[in-house]
Amino acid sequence: MAVGAHPDDVEVGAGGLVAKLCQAGRRVAVVDLSAGELASNGTVAERRQEAGRAGEILGLAWRCCLEIPDRGISSDLPYRRRLAAIIRQCRPRLILCPYWSDRHPDHVSACRLVQEAWFDAGLKKMAARQTPFRPNQIWYYFIAAIAEPRFIVDVSECYQTKKTAILAHQTQFGRHPGAAATFLNDGPGSLLATVESRDRYFGSLIGSMYGEGFTTLEPLAVGNPLALLEVPR
Ligand SMILES: [Zn+2]
């Protein structure tokens, strides 16, 4: 399960990994916490349609929007309950969530909400009619911020899919006549250019064309060290 604050966050930070997992036959769900209604461009209806199209391109099993107000994301109890219920329903082995530091406060709040809902989902006596479930791991992906990744996934083969999925959010990343110039769509320092440069850089660190960096709060356990040796450099 991949969680984003806005409908394009997962595509930007982890679209390559998500596409790779889907192509490997894994079932991936995306939960958008808000509909992104405060974005400078695009209506809620347009953004919903774009998210659906991006999900088809990635090959998602399921996508939903929790409709928490944009810039109102917090780990208040009702939101934690809503997300914990979805975690219990989907029972994912892994949660992908935004890195804990970012220029956009919603990305930071989304991270905190995921951490708290992840914890709550495992509490037997919390919403006791549901079956408790706590996923094994949370991996943090980068949106606007960057930090030293704990590991890098080679996403070269899925990179075109990632880019197509990002560009499906046309109101955000396209430059239509009348569209406002934003941090996402304008100039050589736009988010799209930043993401591609970053993914290319991460790729270069592992001898690949494109890589997505992730981090974790806890050390990653390696049951089969030989599996690490199978990754070509
Ligand atoms: Zn966002």
PDB file of C-alpha atoms and ligand atoms in Angstrom:
ATOM      1  CA  MET A   1       0.000   0.000   0.000  1.00  0.00           C
ATOM      2  CA  ALA A   2       1.344   3.395  -0.990  1.00  0.00           C
ATOM      3  CA  VAL A   3      -0.004   6.496   0.757  1.00  0.00           C
ATOM      4  CA  GLY A   4       0.277  10.082  -0.485  1.00  0.00           C
ATOM      5  CA  ALA A   5      -0.977  13.411   0.818  1.00  0.00           C
ATOM      6  CA  HIS A   6      -2.054  14.452  -2.692  1.00  0.00           C
ATOM      7  CA  PRO A   7      -3.096  12.453  -5.759  1.00  0.00           C
ATOM      8  CA  ASP A   8       0.319  12.719  -7.484  1.00  0.00           C
ATOM      9  CA  ASP A   9       2.678  12.136  -4.516  1.00  0.00           C
ATOM     10  CA  VAL A  10       3.036   8.367  -4.911  1.00  0.00           C
ATOM     11  CA  GLU A  11       3.742   8.690  -8.645  1.00  0.00           C
ATOM     12  CA  VAL A  12       6.476  11.264  -7.975  1.00  0.00           C
ATOM     13  CA  GLY A  13       8.223   9.480  -5.108  1.00  0.00           C
ATOM     14  CA  ALA A  14       7.615   5.803  -5.734  1.00  0.00           C
ATOM     15  CA  GLY A  15       5.953   5.454  -9.155  1.00  0.00           C
ATOM     16  CA  GLY A  16       8.828   3.315 -10.437  1.00  0.00           C
ATOM     17  CA  LEU A  17       8.720   0.878  -7.513  1.00  0.00           C
ATOM     18  CA  VAL A  18       4.921   0.681  -7.661  1.00  0.00           C
ATOM     19  CA  ALA A  19       5.021  -0.047 -11.422  1.00  0.00           C
ATOM     20  CA  LYS A  20       7.749  -2.638 -10.828  1.00  0.00           C
ATOM     21  CA  LEU A  21       5.712  -4.406  -8.121  1.00  0.00           C
ATOM     22  CA  CYS A  22       2.569  -4.352 -10.287  1.00  0.00           C
ATOM     23  CA  GLN A  23       4.502  -5.754 -13.251  1.00  0.00           C
ATOM     24  CA  ALA A  24       5.795  -8.520 -10.951  1.00  0.00           C
ATOM     25  CA  GLY A  25       2.176  -9.489 -10.260  1.00  0.00           C
ATOM     26  CA  ARG A  26       1.908  -7.942  -6.784  1.00  0.00           C
ATOM     27  CA  ARG A  27      -1.302  -6.194  -5.803  1.00  0.00           C
ATOM     28  CA  VAL A  28      -0.667  -2.541  -4.984  1.00  0.00           C
ATOM     29  CA  ALA A  29      -3.203  -0.112  -3.536  1.00  0.00           C
ATOM     30  CA  VAL A  30      -2.765   3.660  -3.412  1.00  0.00           C
ATOM     31  CA  VAL A  31      -4.446   5.776  -0.762  1.00  0.00           C
ATOM     32  CA  ASP A  32      -4.574   9.516  -1.487  1.00  0.00           C
ATOM     33  CA  LEU A  33      -5.260  11.272   1.800  1.00  0.00           C
ATOM     34  CA  SER A  34      -6.645  14.448   0.172  1.00  0.00           C
ATOM     35  CA  ALA A  35      -8.088  15.274  -3.246  1.00  0.00           C
ATOM     36  CA  GLY A  36      -5.515  18.071  -3.648  1.00  0.00           C
ATOM     37  CA  GLU A  37      -8.227  20.704  -3.925  1.00  0.00           C
ATOM     38  CA  LEU A  38      -5.908  23.595  -2.998  1.00  0.00           C
ATOM     39  CA  ALA A  39      -3.551  23.065  -5.946  1.00  0.00           C
ATOM     40  CA  SER A  40      -3.106  26.171  -8.120  1.00  0.00           C
ATOM     41  CA  ASN A  41      -4.334  24.273 -11.188  1.00  0.00           C
ATOM     42  CA  GLY A  42      -7.062  21.675 -11.748  1.00  0.00           C
ATOM     43  CA  THR A  43     -10.445  20.982 -10.181  1.00  0.00           C
ATOM     44  CA  VAL A  44     -11.222  18.111  -7.815  1.00  0.00           C
ATOM     45  CA  ALA A  45     -13.114  16.320 -10.605  1.00  0.00           C
ATOM     46  CA  GLU A  46     -10.192  16.702 -13.023  1.00  0.00           C
ATOM     47  CA  ARG A  47      -7.713  15.525 -10.408  1.00  0.00           C
ATOM     48  CA  ARG A  48      -9.844  12.489  -9.573  1.00  0.00           C
ATOM     49  CA  GLN A  49      -9.943  11.527 -13.230  1.00  0.00           C
ATOM     50  CA  GLU A  50      -6.192  12.022 -13.603  1.00  0.00           C
ATOM     51  CA  ALA A  51      -5.498   9.891 -10.518  1.00  0.00           C
ATOM     52  CA  GLY A  52      -7.652   7.114 -11.976  1.00  0.00           C
ATOM     53  CA  ARG A  53      -5.793   7.255 -15.285  1.00  0.00           C
ATOM     54  CA  ALA A  54      -2.386   7.297 -13.535  1.00  0.00           C
ATOM     55  CA  GLY A  55      -3.468   4.278 -11.495  1.00  0.00           C
ATOM     56  CA  GLU A  56      -4.340   2.376 -14.675  1.00  0.00           C
ATOM     57  CA  ILE A  57      -0.942   3.209 -16.146  1.00  0.00           C
ATOM     58  CA  LEU A  58       0.845   1.941 -13.011  1.00  0.00           C
ATOM     59  CA  GLY A  59      -1.330  -1.180 -12.907  1.00  0.00           C
ATOM     60  CA  LEU A  60      -2.824  -0.588  -9.448  1.00  0.00           C
ATOM     61  CA  ALA A  61      -5.245  -3.098  -7.949  1.00  0.00           C
ATOM     62  CA  TRP A  62      -7.121  -0.340  -6.152  1.00  0.00           C
ATOM     63  CA  ARG A  63      -6.989   3.391  -5.431  1.00  0.00           C
ATOM     64  CA  CYS A  64      -9.035   5.496  -3.063  1.00  0.00           C
ATOM     65  CA  CYS A  65      -9.126   9.020  -1.690  1.00  0.00           C
ATOM     66  CA  LEU A  66      -9.792   9.576   2.023  1.00  0.00           C
ATOM     67  CA  GLU A  67     -10.939  13.140   1.263  1.00  0.00           C
ATOM     68  CA  ILE A  68      -9.198  14.677   4.229  1.00  0.00           C
ATOM     69  CA  PRO A  69      -9.119  18.447   3.521  1.00  0.00           C
ATOM     70  CA  ASP A  70      -6.024  19.613   1.645  1.00  0.00           C
ATOM     71  CA  ARG A  71      -3.787  21.408   4.224  1.00  0.00           C
ATOM     72  CA  GLY A  72      -5.952  19.854   6.931  1.00  0.00           C
ATOM     73  CA  ILE A  73      -4.085  16.548   7.137  1.00  0.00           C
ATOM     74  CA  SER A  74      -3.278  15.621  10.727  1.00  0.00           C
ATOM     75  CA  SER A  75      -3.087  12.533  12.868  1.00  0.00           C
ATOM     76  CA  ASP A  76      -6.309  13.376  14.695  1.00  0.00           C
ATOM     77  CA  LEU A  77      -8.244  10.338  15.870  1.00  0.00           C
ATOM     78  CA  PRO A  78     -10.936  10.295  13.109  1.00  0.00           C
ATOM     79  CA  TYR A  79      -8.284  10.314  10.363  1.00  0.00           C
ATOM     80  CA  ARG A  80      -6.181   7.695  12.138  1.00  0.00           C
ATOM     81  CA  ARG A  81      -9.248   5.499  12.454  1.00  0.00           C
ATOM     82  CA  ARG A  82     -10.106   5.905   8.763  1.00  0.00           C
ATOM     83  CA  LEU A  83      -6.616   5.000   7.592  1.00  0.00           C
ATOM     84  CA  ALA A  84      -6.200   2.187  10.155  1.00  0.00           C
ATOM     85  CA  ALA A  85      -9.464   0.639   8.924  1.00  0.00           C
ATOM     86  CA  ILE A  86      -8.143   0.622   5.349  1.00  0.00           C
ATOM     87  CA  ILE A  87      -4.835  -0.905   6.491  1.00  0.00           C
ATOM     88  CA  ARG A  88      -6.796  -3.655   8.271  1.00  0.00           C
ATOM     89  CA  GLN A  89      -8.953  -4.204   5.206  1.00  0.00           C
ATOM     90  CA  CYS A  90      -6.049  -4.389   2.701  1.00  0.00           C
ATOM     91  CA  ARG A  91      -3.545  -6.097   5.057  1.00  0.00           C
ATOM     92  CA  PRO A  92      -0.478  -4.900   3.086  1.00  0.00           C
ATOM     93  CA  ARG A  93       2.958  -6.353   3.831  1.00  0.00           C
ATOM     94  CA  LEU A  94       4.526  -2.978   3.143  1.00  0.00           C
ATOM     95  CA  ILE A  95       3.471   0.657   3.396  1.00  0.00           C
ATOM     96  CA  LEU A  96       5.141   3.349   1.303  1.00  0.00           C
ATOM     97  CA  CYS A  97       4.774   6.826   2.728  1.00  0.00           C
ATOM     98  CA  PRO A  98       6.248  10.315   2.280  1.00  0.00           C
ATOM     99  CA  TYR A  99       9.615  11.016   3.924  1.00  0.00           C
ATOM    100  CA  TRP A 100       9.278  12.790   7.279  1.00  0.00           C
ATOM    101  CA  SER A 101      10.857  16.070   6.131  1.00  0.00           C
ATOM    102  CA  ASP A 102       9.596  18.096   3.151  1.00  0.00           C
ATOM    103  CA  ARG A 103       8.864  21.702   2.097  1.00  0.00           C
ATOM    104  CA  HIS A 104       5.144  20.889   1.945  1.00  0.00           C
ATOM    105  CA  PRO A 105       3.705  20.570   5.471  1.00  0.00           C
ATOM    106  CA  ASP A 106       1.036  18.133   4.203  1.00  0.00           C
ATOM    107  CA  HIS A 107       3.726  15.635   3.227  1.00  0.00           C
ATOM    108  CA  VAL A 108       5.149  15.818   6.749  1.00  0.00           C
ATOM    109  CA  SER A 109       1.658  15.449   8.273  1.00  0.00           C
ATOM    110  CA  ALA A 110       0.911  12.521   5.971  1.00  0.00           C
ATOM    111  CA  CYS A 111       4.029  10.772   7.230  1.00  0.00           C
ATOM    112  CA  ARG A 112       2.965  11.215  10.838  1.00  0.00           C
ATOM    113  CA  LEU A 113      -0.589  10.066  10.104  1.00  0.00           C
ATOM    114  CA  VAL A 114       0.683   6.885   8.430  1.00  0.00           C
ATOM    115  CA  GLN A 115       3.002   6.134  11.361  1.00  0.00           C
ATOM    116  CA  GLU A 116       0.177   6.546  13.869  1.00  0.00           C
ATOM    117  CA  ALA A 117      -2.450   4.659  11.828  1.00  0.00           C
ATOM    118  CA  TRP A 118       0.095   1.860  11.270  1.00  0.00           C
ATOM    119  CA  PHE A 119       0.481   1.591  15.048  1.00  0.00           C
ATOM    120  CA  ASP A 120      -3.260   1.802  15.752  1.00  0.00           C
ATOM    121  CA  ALA A 121      -4.086  -0.820  13.112  1.00  0.00           C
ATOM    122  CA  GLY A 122      -2.261  -3.390  15.247  1.00  0.00           C
ATOM    123  CA  LEU A 123      -4.048  -2.572  18.529  1.00  0.00           C
ATOM    124  CA  LYS A 124      -6.510  -5.323  19.423  1.00  0.00           C
ATOM    125  CA  LYS A 125      -8.768  -3.120  21.493  1.00  0.00           C
ATOM    126  CA  MET A 126      -8.923  -0.230  19.029  1.00  0.00           C
ATOM    127  CA  ALA A 127     -12.077  -0.491  16.871  1.00  0.00           C
ATOM    128  CA  ALA A 128     -12.285  -4.043  18.181  1.00  0.00           C
ATOM    129  CA  ARG A 129     -14.817  -5.282  15.604  1.00  0.00           C
ATOM    130  CA  GLN A 130     -12.098  -5.147  12.927  1.00  0.00           C
ATOM    131  CA  THR A 131      -9.285  -7.710  12.817  1.00  0.00           C
ATOM    132  CA  PRO A 132      -6.061  -6.042  13.973  1.00  0.00           C
ATOM    133  CA  PHE A 133      -3.203  -5.976  11.489  1.00  0.00           C
ATOM    134  CA  ARG A 134       0.127  -4.158  11.445  1.00  0.00           C
ATOM    135  CA  PRO A 135       2.217  -4.273   8.234  1.00  0.00           C
ATOM    136  CA  ASN A 136       5.807  -5.468   8.575  1.00  0.00           C
ATOM    137  CA  GLN A 137       7.506  -2.404   7.168  1.00  0.00           C
ATOM    138  CA  ILE A 138       7.197   1.252   6.258  1.00  0.00           C
ATOM    139  CA  TRP A 139       9.467   2.582   3.515  1.00  0.00           C
ATOM    140  CA  TYR A 140       9.701   6.360   3.132  1.00  0.00           C
ATOM    141  CA  TYR A 141       9.848   7.891  -0.360  1.00  0.00           C
ATOM    142  CA  PHE A 142      11.033  11.369  -1.332  1.00  0.00           C
ATOM    143  CA  ILE A 143       8.760  13.990  -2.887  1.00  0.00           C
ATOM    144  CA  ALA A 144      10.367  17.456  -2.877  1.00  0.00           C
ATOM    145  CA  ALA A 145      13.022  16.715  -0.256  1.00  0.00           C
ATOM    146  CA  ILE A 146      16.030  14.507  -0.611  1.00  0.00           C
ATOM    147  CA  ALA A 147      18.123  12.706   1.981  1.00  0.00           C
ATOM    148  CA  GLU A 148      20.629   9.876   2.005  1.00  0.00           C
ATOM    149  CA  PRO A 149      18.610   6.830   0.893  1.00  0.00           C
ATOM    150  CA  ARG A 150      18.988   3.658   2.898  1.00  0.00           C
ATOM    151  CA  PHE A 151      18.542   1.681  -0.315  1.00  0.00           C
ATOM    152  CA  ILE A 152      17.916   2.377  -3.999  1.00  0.00           C
ATOM    153  CA  VAL A 153      15.594   0.360  -6.231  1.00  0.00           C
ATOM    154  CA  ASP A 154      16.552   0.013  -9.900  1.00  0.00           C
ATOM    155  CA  VAL A 155      13.487   1.308 -11.747  1.00  0.00           C
ATOM    156  CA  SER A 156      15.083   1.740 -15.200  1.00  0.00           C
ATOM    157  CA  GLU A 157      12.749  -0.738 -16.877  1.00  0.00           C
ATOM    158  CA  CYS A 158       9.661   0.970 -15.446  1.00  0.00           C
ATOM    159  CA  TYR A 159      10.830   4.531 -15.852  1.00  0.00           C
ATOM    160  CA  GLN A 160       8.722   5.351 -18.883  1.00  0.00           C
ATOM    161  CA  THR A 161       5.687   4.027 -17.033  1.00  0.00           C
ATOM    162  CA  LYS A 162       6.513   6.246 -14.050  1.00  0.00           C
ATOM    163  CA  LYS A 163       6.868   9.328 -16.267  1.00  0.00           C
ATOM    164  CA  THR A 164       3.653   8.575 -18.134  1.00  0.00           C
ATOM    165  CA  ALA A 165       1.831   8.155 -14.811  1.00  0.00           C
ATOM    166  CA  ILE A 166       3.181  11.481 -13.523  1.00  0.00           C
ATOM    167  CA  LEU A 167       2.204  13.220 -16.752  1.00  0.00           C
ATOM    168  CA  ALA A 168      -1.304  11.746 -16.486  1.00  0.00           C
ATOM    169  CA  HIS A 169      -1.694  14.430 -13.793  1.00  0.00           C
ATOM    170  CA  GLN A 170      -1.887  16.906 -16.651  1.00  0.00           C
ATOM    171  CA  THR A 171      -3.409  19.764 -14.708  1.00  0.00           C
ATOM    172  CA  GLN A 172      -0.405  19.653 -12.370  1.00  0.00           C
ATOM    173  CA  PHE A 173       2.518  18.930 -14.680  1.00  0.00           C
ATOM    174  CA  GLY A 174       1.252  20.183 -18.065  1.00  0.00           C
ATOM    175  CA  ARG A 175       1.537  23.781 -19.242  1.00  0.00           C
ATOM    176  CA  HIS A 176      -1.884  24.552 -20.682  1.00  0.00           C
ATOM    177  CA  PRO A 177      -2.814  28.028 -21.857  1.00  0.00           C
ATOM    178  CA  GLY A 178      -4.104  29.857 -18.804  1.00  0.00           C
ATOM    179  CA  ALA A 179      -2.511  27.435 -16.314  1.00  0.00           C
ATOM    180  CA  ALA A 180      -0.634  29.085 -13.466  1.00  0.00           C
ATOM    181  CA  ALA A 181       3.146  28.622 -13.442  1.00  0.00           C
ATOM    182  CA  THR A 182       3.952  26.576 -10.333  1.00  0.00           C
ATOM    183  CA  PHE A 183       6.744  24.761  -8.535  1.00  0.00           C
ATOM    184  CA  LEU A 184       5.512  21.611 -10.306  1.00  0.00           C
ATOM    185  CA  ASN A 185       5.328  22.677 -13.919  1.00  0.00           C
ATOM    186  CA  ASP A 186       7.586  25.676 -14.491  1.00  0.00           C
ATOM    187  CA  GLY A 187      11.173  25.957 -15.649  1.00  0.00           C
ATOM    188  CA  PRO A 188      14.320  23.881 -15.379  1.00  0.00           C
ATOM    189  CA  GLY A 189      13.879  23.633 -11.586  1.00  0.00           C
ATOM    190  CA  SER A 190      10.322  22.274 -11.807  1.00  0.00           C
ATOM    191  CA  LEU A 191       9.416  19.269  -9.700  1.00  0.00           C
ATOM    192  CA  LEU A 192       9.251  17.058 -12.788  1.00  0.00           C
ATOM    193  CA  ALA A 193      12.796  18.047 -13.805  1.00  0.00           C
ATOM    194  CA  THR A 194      14.002  17.639 -10.214  1.00  0.00           C
ATOM    195  CA  VAL A 195      12.488  14.173  -9.901  1.00  0.00           C
ATOM    196  CA  GLU A 196      13.977  12.951 -13.157  1.00  0.00           C
ATOM    197  CA  SER A 197      17.418  14.334 -12.252  1.00  0.00           C
ATOM    198  CA  ARG A 198      17.222  12.788  -8.797  1.00  0.00           C
ATOM    199  CA  ASP A 199      16.113   9.403 -10.125  1.00  0.00           C
ATOM    200  CA  ARG A 200      18.903   9.504 -12.704  1.00  0.00           C
ATOM    201  CA  TYR A 201      21.413  10.376  -9.956  1.00  0.00           C
ATOM    202  CA  PHE A 202      20.176   7.616  -7.655  1.00  0.00           C
ATOM    203  CA  GLY A 203      20.361   5.276 -10.645  1.00  0.00           C
ATOM    204  CA  SER A 204      23.976   6.278 -11.292  1.00  0.00           C
ATOM    205  CA  LEU A 205      24.894   5.372  -7.711  1.00  0.00           C
ATOM    206  CA  ILE A 206      23.857   1.758  -8.336  1.00  0.00           C
ATOM    207  CA  GLY A 207      25.103   1.515 -11.907  1.00  0.00           C
ATOM    208  CA  SER A 208      21.632   1.861 -13.447  1.00  0.00           C
ATOM    209  CA  MET A 209      19.843   4.433 -15.562  1.00  0.00           C
ATOM    210  CA  TYR A 210      17.140   5.256 -13.016  1.00  0.00           C
ATOM    211  CA  GLY A 211      16.716   4.502  -9.338  1.00  0.00           C
ATOM    212  CA  GLU A 212      14.299   5.467  -6.608  1.00  0.00           C
ATOM    213  CA  GLY A 213      15.737   6.049  -3.155  1.00  0.00           C
ATOM    214  CA  PHE A 214      13.951   4.999   0.016  1.00  0.00           C
ATOM    215  CA  THR A 215      14.714   5.186   3.676  1.00  0.00           C
ATOM    216  CA  THR A 216      13.482   3.463   6.817  1.00  0.00           C
ATOM    217  CA  LEU A 217      13.489   4.267  10.509  1.00  0.00           C
ATOM    218  CA  GLU A 218      14.648   0.801  11.445  1.00  0.00           C
ATOM    219  CA  PRO A 219      17.433  -1.349  10.027  1.00  0.00           C
ATOM    220  CA  LEU A 220      16.324  -3.591   7.178  1.00  0.00           C
ATOM    221  CA  ALA A 221      16.494  -7.255   8.127  1.00  0.00           C
ATOM    222  CA  VAL A 222      18.187  -9.515   5.589  1.00  0.00           C
ATOM    223  CA  GLY A 223      17.095 -13.142   5.831  1.00  0.00           C
ATOM    224  CA  ASN A 224      18.914 -14.239   2.691  1.00  0.00           C
ATOM    225  CA  PRO A 225      22.163 -12.294   2.205  1.00  0.00           C
ATOM    226  CA  LEU A 226      22.754 -14.121  -1.082  1.00  0.00           C
ATOM    227  CA  ALA A 227      19.735 -12.330  -2.561  1.00  0.00           C
ATOM    228  CA  LEU A 228      21.684  -9.070  -2.243  1.00  0.00           C
ATOM    229  CA  LEU A 229      24.450 -10.537  -4.398  1.00  0.00           C
ATOM    230  CA  GLU A 230      22.015 -11.289  -7.217  1.00  0.00           C
ATOM    231  CA  VAL A 231      21.520  -7.593  -7.975  1.00  0.00           C
ATOM    232  CA  PRO A 232      23.796  -6.736 -10.942  1.00  0.00           C
ATOM    233  CA  ARG A 233      26.032  -3.663 -10.582  1.00  0.00           C
TER     234      ARG A 233
HETATM  235 ZN    ZN B   1       1.969  16.479  -2.513  1.00  0.00          ZN
END
